[in-house]
CSV table of C-alpha atoms and ligand atoms in Angstrom, one decimal:
chain,number,residue,atom,x,y,z
A,416,MET,CA,22.9,-26.8,-12.9
A,417,GLN,CA,23.9,-24.1,-15.3
A,418,VAL,CA,23.3,-20.5,-14.5
A,419,TYR,CA,23.7,-17.3,-16.4
A,420,LEU,CA,25.7,-14.6,-14.8
A,421,ASN,CA,26.7,-11.4,-16.5
A,422,GLY,CA,26.8,-12.7,-20.1
A,423,GLN,CA,28.3,-16.1,-19.3
A,424,TYR,CA,27.0,-19.6,-18.6
A,425,MET,CA,28.6,-21.6,-15.8
A,426,GLU,CA,28.0,-24.3,-13.2
A,427,GLU,CA,26.2,-22.9,-10.2
A,428,THR,CA,29.2,-23.8,-8.0
A,429,GLN,CA,31.3,-21.5,-10.2
A,430,ALA,CA,29.0,-18.5,-10.1
A,431,THR,CA,30.0,-15.9,-7.6
A,432,VAL,CA,29.2,-12.3,-7.0
A,433,SER,CA,31.4,-9.7,-5.3
A,434,ILE,CA,31.0,-8.7,-1.7
A,435,ASP,CA,30.5,-5.2,-3.0
A,436,ASP,CA,27.5,-6.2,-5.1
A,437,ARG,CA,24.8,-3.7,-4.3
A,438,GLY,CA,22.2,-6.5,-4.3
A,439,PHE,CA,24.2,-8.2,-1.5
A,440,LEU,CA,24.8,-5.0,0.5
A,441,PHE,CA,21.6,-3.0,0.0
A,442,ALA,CA,19.1,-5.4,-1.6
A,443,ASP,CA,19.4,-2.9,-4.5
A,444,GLY,CA,17.8,-5.0,-7.2
A,445,VAL,CA,14.7,-6.6,-8.6
A,446,TYR,CA,13.6,-10.0,-9.7
A,447,GLU,CA,11.0,-12.1,-11.6
A,448,VAL,CA,10.0,-15.7,-11.4
A,449,VAL,CA,8.4,-17.4,-14.4
A,450,HIS,CA,6.7,-20.8,-14.5
A,451,ILE,CA,7.9,-23.0,-17.3
A,452,TYR,CA,5.3,-25.6,-18.2
A,453,ARG,CA,6.6,-28.3,-20.6
A,454,GLY,CA,9.3,-26.1,-21.9
A,455,ARG,CA,7.0,-23.1,-22.4
A,456,PRO,CA,7.4,-20.0,-20.3
A,457,PHE,CA,4.0,-18.9,-19.0
A,458,GLU,CA,3.1,-15.3,-19.7
A,459,TRP,CA,6.7,-14.3,-20.6
A,460,GLU,CA,5.7,-11.0,-22.1
A,461,ARG,CA,3.8,-9.9,-18.9
A,462,HIS,CA,6.8,-10.9,-16.7
A,463,LEU,CA,9.2,-9.0,-18.9
A,464,ALA,CA,6.9,-5.9,-18.8
A,465,ARG,CA,6.7,-6.1,-15.0
A,466,LEU,CA,10.5,-6.5,-14.8
A,467,HIS,CA,10.9,-3.4,-16.8
A,468,ARG,CA,8.4,-1.5,-14.6
A,469,SER,CA,10.4,-2.7,-11.5
A,470,LEU,CA,13.7,-1.7,-13.1
A,471,ALA,CA,12.3,1.8,-13.9
A,472,GLY,CA,10.9,1.9,-10.4
A,473,ILE,CA,14.5,1.8,-9.0
A,474,ASN,CA,16.0,3.9,-11.9
A,475,LEU,CA,18.0,1.0,-13.2
A,476,THR,CA,18.8,0.7,-16.9
A,477,GLY,CA,21.0,-1.4,-19.2
A,478,VAL,CA,19.2,-4.7,-19.3
A,479,SER,CA,18.0,-5.7,-22.8
A,480,ASP,CA,15.1,-8.0,-23.7
A,481,GLN,CA,17.4,-9.7,-26.2
A,482,GLU,CA,19.9,-10.6,-23.4
A,483,LEU,CA,17.1,-11.9,-21.2
A,484,THR,CA,15.3,-13.9,-23.9
A,485,GLU,CA,18.5,-15.5,-25.2
A,486,ALA,CA,19.6,-16.5,-21.8
A,487,ARG,CA,16.1,-17.8,-21.0
A,488,ASP,CA,16.2,-20.0,-24.1
A,489,HIS,CA,19.7,-21.3,-23.5
A,490,LEU,CA,18.9,-22.2,-19.9
A,491,MET,CA,15.6,-23.8,-20.7
A,492,SER,CA,17.2,-26.0,-23.4
A,493,GLY,CA,19.0,-27.9,-20.6
A,494,VAL,CA,15.9,-28.7,-18.6
A,495,THR,CA,13.6,-31.6,-19.4
A,496,ALA,CA,11.4,-31.5,-16.3
A,497,GLU,CA,7.7,-31.1,-16.9
A,498,GLU,CA,7.6,-28.0,-14.8
A,499,ALA,CA,10.4,-25.6,-13.9
A,500,ALA,CA,11.0,-22.1,-12.6
A,501,LEU,CA,13.0,-19.4,-14.3
A,502,TYR,CA,14.5,-16.9,-11.9
A,503,ILE,CA,15.8,-13.6,-13.1
A,504,GLN,CA,17.6,-11.1,-10.8
A,505,VAL,CA,19.1,-7.8,-11.7
A,506,THR,CA,21.0,-5.8,-9.2
A,507,ARG,CA,22.6,-2.3,-9.7
A,508,GLY,CA,26.0,-3.9,-9.9
A,509,THR,CA,29.3,-3.8,-8.0
A,510,GLN,CA,30.8,-0.7,-6.5
A,511,ARG,CA,32.6,0.1,-3.3
A,512,ARG,CA,29.9,0.4,-0.6
A,513,SER,CA,28.2,3.7,-0.7
A,514,HIS,CA,24.5,4.6,-0.3
A,515,ALA,CA,24.8,6.9,-3.3
A,516,PRO,CA,23.7,5.0,-6.4
A,517,PRO,CA,26.2,5.4,-9.2
A,518,PRO,CA,25.0,7.6,-12.1
A,519,ALA,CA,22.8,5.7,-14.5
A,520,GLY,CA,24.9,3.7,-17.0
A,521,THR,CA,28.2,4.0,-15.2
A,522,ILE,CA,28.4,0.5,-13.8
A,523,ALA,CA,27.1,-2.7,-15.3
A,524,PRO,CA,24.1,-4.3,-13.6
A,525,THR,CA,24.6,-7.8,-12.2
A,526,VAL,CA,22.2,-10.1,-14.2
A,527,LEU,CA,21.7,-13.6,-12.7
A,528,MET,CA,19.3,-16.2,-14.2
A,529,TRP,CA,18.7,-19.9,-13.7
A,530,VAL,CA,16.1,-22.5,-14.5
A,531,ARG,CA,15.3,-25.2,-11.9
A,532,PRO,CA,12.8,-28.0,-11.9
A,533,VAL,CA,9.9,-27.3,-9.6
A,534,ASP,CA,7.6,-29.9,-8.0
A,535,PRO,CA,4.0,-29.3,-8.9
A,536,ILE,CA,2.1,-28.0,-5.9
A,537,ARG,CA,1.6,-31.1,-3.6
A,538,PRO,CA,-1.8,-32.7,-4.5
A,539,GLU,CA,-2.7,-33.0,-0.8
A,540,LEU,CA,-2.4,-29.2,-0.4
A,541,VAL,CA,-4.7,-28.6,-3.3
A,542,GLN,CA,-7.1,-31.3,-2.0
A,543,SER,CA,-7.3,-30.1,1.6
A,544,GLY,CA,-6.4,-26.4,1.2
A,545,VAL,CA,-3.9,-24.6,3.4
A,546,ALA,CA,-3.9,-22.6,6.7
A,547,VAL,CA,-2.9,-19.0,6.8
A,548,ILE,CA,-2.5,-16.5,9.6
A,549,THR,CA,-3.0,-12.7,9.3
A,550,THR,CA,-0.2,-10.4,10.2
A,551,ALA,CA,0.5,-6.6,10.0
A,552,ASP,CA,1.7,-5.4,6.7
A,553,ASP,CA,4.8,-3.5,7.7
A,554,ARG,CA,6.4,-3.4,4.3
A,555,TRP,CA,7.3,-0.2,2.5
A,556,ALA,CA,5.0,1.9,0.2
A,557,LYS,CA,6.3,0.6,-3.1
A,558,VAL,CA,5.3,-3.0,-2.9
A,559,TRP,CA,4.5,-2.9,-6.7
A,560,ILE,CA,8.3,-3.0,-7.3
A,561,LYS,CA,9.4,-6.6,-7.2
A,562,THR,CA,12.4,-5.9,-5.1
A,563,ILE,CA,14.8,-8.5,-3.8
A,564,GLY,CA,14.4,-6.8,-0.4
A,565,LEU,CA,12.0,-9.3,1.0
A,566,LEU,CA,12.8,-9.3,4.7
A,567,PRO,CA,9.3,-8.5,5.9
A,568,ASN,CA,7.9,-11.3,3.6
A,569,VAL,CA,10.5,-13.7,5.0
A,570,LEU,CA,9.7,-12.8,8.6
A,571,ALA,CA,6.0,-13.1,8.0
A,572,LYS,CA,6.4,-16.5,6.3
A,573,GLY,CA,8.5,-17.6,9.3
A,574,LYS,CA,5.8,-16.4,11.7
A,575,ALA,CA,3.2,-18.4,9.7
A,576,MET,CA,5.4,-21.5,9.8
A,577,GLU,CA,5.9,-21.2,13.6
A,578,ALA,CA,2.1,-21.1,13.9
A,579,GLY,CA,1.8,-24.3,11.8
A,580,ALA,CA,0.4,-22.4,8.9
A,581,PHE,CA,1.4,-22.3,5.2
A,582,ASP,CA,1.5,-18.6,4.7
A,583,ALA,CA,0.7,-15.2,6.2
A,584,VAL,CA,-1.8,-12.7,4.8
A,585,PHE,CA,-0.7,-9.1,5.2
A,586,VAL,CA,-3.2,-6.6,6.7
A,587,ARG,CA,-2.7,-2.9,6.3
A,588,ASP,CA,-5.0,-0.4,8.1
A,589,GLY,CA,-7.5,-3.2,8.6
A,590,MET,CA,-7.5,-4.2,4.9
A,591,VAL,CA,-6.1,-7.3,3.3
A,592,THR,CA,-3.3,-6.6,0.8
A,593,GLU,CA,-1.7,-9.9,-0.2
A,594,ALA,CA,0.3,-12.9,1.1
A,595,THR,CA,4.0,-13.2,1.4
A,596,SER,CA,4.5,-14.4,-2.2
A,597,ALA,CA,1.0,-14.6,-3.6
A,598,ASN,CA,-2.1,-12.5,-4.0
A,599,VAL,CA,-5.3,-13.3,-2.0
A,600,PHE,CA,-8.8,-13.8,-3.3
A,601,ARG,CA,-12.1,-14.3,-1.5
A,602,VAL,CA,-15.4,-15.6,-2.7
A,603,SER,CA,-18.7,-14.6,-1.2
A,604,ASP,CA,-22.2,-15.3,-2.6
A,605,GLY,CA,-20.7,-16.3,-5.9
A,606,VAL,CA,-18.7,-13.0,-6.3
A,607,ILE,CA,-14.9,-13.3,-6.5
A,608,GLN,CA,-13.0,-10.4,-4.9
A,609,THR,CA,-9.4,-9.3,-4.6
A,610,ALA,CA,-7.6,-6.2,-3.5
A,611,PRO,CA,-7.2,-3.6,-6.3
A,612,VAL,CA,-3.9,-2.8,-7.8
A,613,THR,CA,-2.3,-0.1,-5.7
A,614,ASN,CA,1.2,0.6,-4.6
A,615,TYR,CA,0.6,-1.6,-1.6
A,616,ILE,CA,0.4,-4.9,-3.6
A,617,LEU,CA,2.5,-6.7,-6.1
A,618,PRO,CA,0.3,-6.8,-9.3
A,619,GLY,CA,0.6,-10.6,-9.7
A,620,ILE,CA,0.6,-12.0,-13.2
A,621,THR,CA,-1.3,-15.0,-12.0
A,622,ARG,CA,-3.8,-12.6,-10.3
A,623,GLU,CA,-4.4,-10.9,-13.7
A,624,VAL,CA,-4.7,-14.2,-15.6
A,625,VAL,CA,-7.1,-15.7,-13.0
A,626,ILE,CA,-9.3,-12.6,-13.2
A,627,GLU,CA,-9.4,-12.9,-17.0
A,628,LEU,CA,-10.1,-16.6,-16.9
A,629,ALA,CA,-12.9,-16.2,-14.3
A,630,ARG,CA,-14.6,-13.4,-16.2
A,631,GLY,CA,-14.2,-15.4,-19.4
A,632,ALA,CA,-16.0,-18.3,-17.7
A,633,GLY,CA,-18.9,-15.9,-16.8
A,634,MET,CA,-17.9,-15.4,-13.1
A,635,THR,CA,-18.1,-12.0,-11.5
A,636,VAL,CA,-14.9,-10.5,-10.2
A,637,ILE,CA,-14.5,-7.3,-8.3
A,638,GLU,CA,-11.2,-5.6,-7.5
A,639,GLN,CA,-12.1,-3.9,-4.3
A,640,PRO,CA,-10.6,-3.6,-0.9
A,641,PHE,CA,-11.8,-6.0,1.8
A,642,SER,CA,-11.1,-6.2,5.5
A,643,ALA,CA,-9.4,-8.9,7.5
A,644,ASP,CA,-12.8,-9.6,9.0
A,645,ALA,CA,-14.1,-10.3,5.5
A,646,LEU,CA,-11.6,-13.2,5.4
A,647,TYR,CA,-13.4,-15.0,8.2
A,648,GLY,CA,-16.8,-14.6,6.7
A,649,ALA,CA,-15.8,-15.8,3.2
A,650,ASP,CA,-17.3,-18.8,1.5
A,651,GLU,CA,-13.9,-19.5,-0.1
A,652,LEU,CA,-10.4,-18.1,0.0
A,653,PHE,CA,-7.5,-18.8,-2.2
A,654,LEU,CA,-3.9,-17.6,-3.1
A,655,THR,CA,-2.6,-17.0,-6.6
A,656,GLY,CA,1.0,-16.9,-7.7
A,657,THR,CA,3.5,-18.1,-10.3
A,658,LEU,CA,4.4,-21.3,-8.4
A,659,THR,CA,1.5,-21.3,-6.1
A,660,GLU,CA,-1.0,-21.3,-9.0
A,661,VAL,CA,-4.4,-21.3,-7.4
A,662,LEU,CA,-4.1,-22.6,-3.9
A,663,PRO,CA,-7.3,-22.9,-1.7
A,664,ILE,CA,-7.1,-21.6,1.9
A,665,THR,CA,-9.3,-23.5,4.3
A,666,ARG,CA,-8.2,-22.0,7.6
A,667,VAL,CA,-7.6,-18.4,8.7
A,668,ASP,CA,-6.1,-17.7,12.1
A,669,GLY,CA,-7.3,-21.2,13.2
A,670,ARG,CA,-10.9,-20.7,12.0
A,671,PRO,CA,-12.4,-22.8,9.1
A,672,VAL,CA,-13.2,-20.9,5.9
A,673,GLY,CA,-16.8,-21.6,4.7
A,674,SER,CA,-17.5,-25.3,5.0
A,675,GLY,CA,-13.8,-25.9,5.9
A,676,SER,CA,-13.1,-27.8,2.7
A,677,VAL,CA,-11.9,-26.7,-0.7
A,678,GLY,CA,-14.6,-24.9,-2.6
A,679,PRO,CA,-15.7,-25.2,-6.3
A,680,VAL,CA,-14.5,-21.7,-7.4
A,681,ALA,CA,-10.9,-22.3,-6.4
A,682,ARG,CA,-11.0,-25.8,-7.9
A,683,GLU,CA,-12.4,-24.5,-11.2
A,684,LEU,CA,-9.9,-21.6,-11.5
A,685,LEU,CA,-7.0,-23.9,-10.8
A,686,HIS,CA,-8.2,-26.2,-13.6
A,687,LEU,CA,-8.7,-23.2,-16.0
A,688,LEU,CA,-5.2,-21.9,-15.1
A,689,ARG,CA,-3.5,-25.2,-15.7
A,690,ARG,CA,-5.4,-25.6,-19.0
A,691,GLN,CA,-4.3,-22.2,-20.1
A,692,ALA,CA,-0.7,-23.3,-19.2
A,693,GLY,CA,-1.2,-26.3,-21.5
A,694,ILE,CA,-0.8,-28.8,-18.6
A,695,ALA,CA,-4.4,-29.9,-17.7
B,1708,PDD,N1,6.2,-14.1,-5.8
B,1708,PDD,N2,2.7,-10.9,-4.2
B,1708,PDD,C1,4.0,-11.1,-3.8
B,1708,PDD,C2,4.5,-10.4,-2.6
B,1708,PDD,C3,4.8,-12.0,-4.5
B,1708,PDD,O1,6.1,-12.1,-4.2
B,1708,PDD,C4,4.3,-12.7,-5.6
B,1708,PDD,C5,5.1,-13.6,-6.5
B,1708,PDD,C6,2.9,-12.5,-6.0
B,1708,PDD,C7,2.3,-13.2,-7.1
B,1708,PDD,O2,2.7,-12.7,-8.4
B,1708,PDD,P1,2.8,-13.6,-9.6
B,1708,PDD,O3,1.5,-14.2,-9.9
B,1708,PDD,O4,3.2,-12.7,-10.7
B,1708,PDD,O5,3.8,-14.7,-9.3
B,1708,PDD,C8,2.2,-11.6,-5.2
B,1708,PDD,C9,7.2,-14.9,-6.6
B,1708,PDD,C10,6.7,-16.1,-7.3
B,1708,PDD,C11,8.4,-15.3,-5.6
B,1708,PDD,O6,8.7,-14.4,-4.9
B,1708,PDD,O7,8.9,-16.4,-5.7
């Protein structure tokens, strides 16, 4: 597989970064993941805009849209898979270890990009839905920055897997924020609900698109906080994310959600999303 690293294309086995890279030492960097459907990047502009917000959030400059777009096109041209993921990671660059960030513009950021085929979400997961557990949201207060510092997410995902579940849903002060790499929605009495955009969630592009699609189809969507208890009483629950798409949740902490099988709203929104992506 070809990767893009700091202005050059190379085989992944040739791509190396320094032991002094601030991404390696401090998780001092941000990232994006874009879903490529049949050679078309889904919602590229929104991903680019969010990447710039994340970069601004960590005071990092020096990454141009032209560089990212050219590398994207070059990497995509080598991939024939029906579906693929484009990964973009920007770290503050390489400098002898010091907490003090270098003054803006004094060292070049490390820019890494690759495109890899992805397997579409396994049909049996979409058919039967997935199980989640709830767990304390012990992340920092700038979750809106898509930082590569994902240790709390990794630990929560591991906890879910140990419990035989697919994912963990974070709960902060009794309220649901999101999952480890997806946003969370509930449906109750025909109303679709998700946590509002605050500094405690990552404002998902899929979340935004799904809200638009639902409203466009005449459904009611409210962006209001809901409690962990409201998960148990929901008619339907689902996750949204770039690679997760719309994934129904049918068990929370071992309890069935609604009827215990996948509901019509999640099914319909997955269909609308894939149609929007030009794949359904
Ligand atoms: N994760 N919340 C978190 C914490 C995430 O990491 C993600 C995405 C989302 C969904 O955002 P979007 O719809 O823009 O993908 C929500 C990516 C895919 C990842 O880490 O691989």
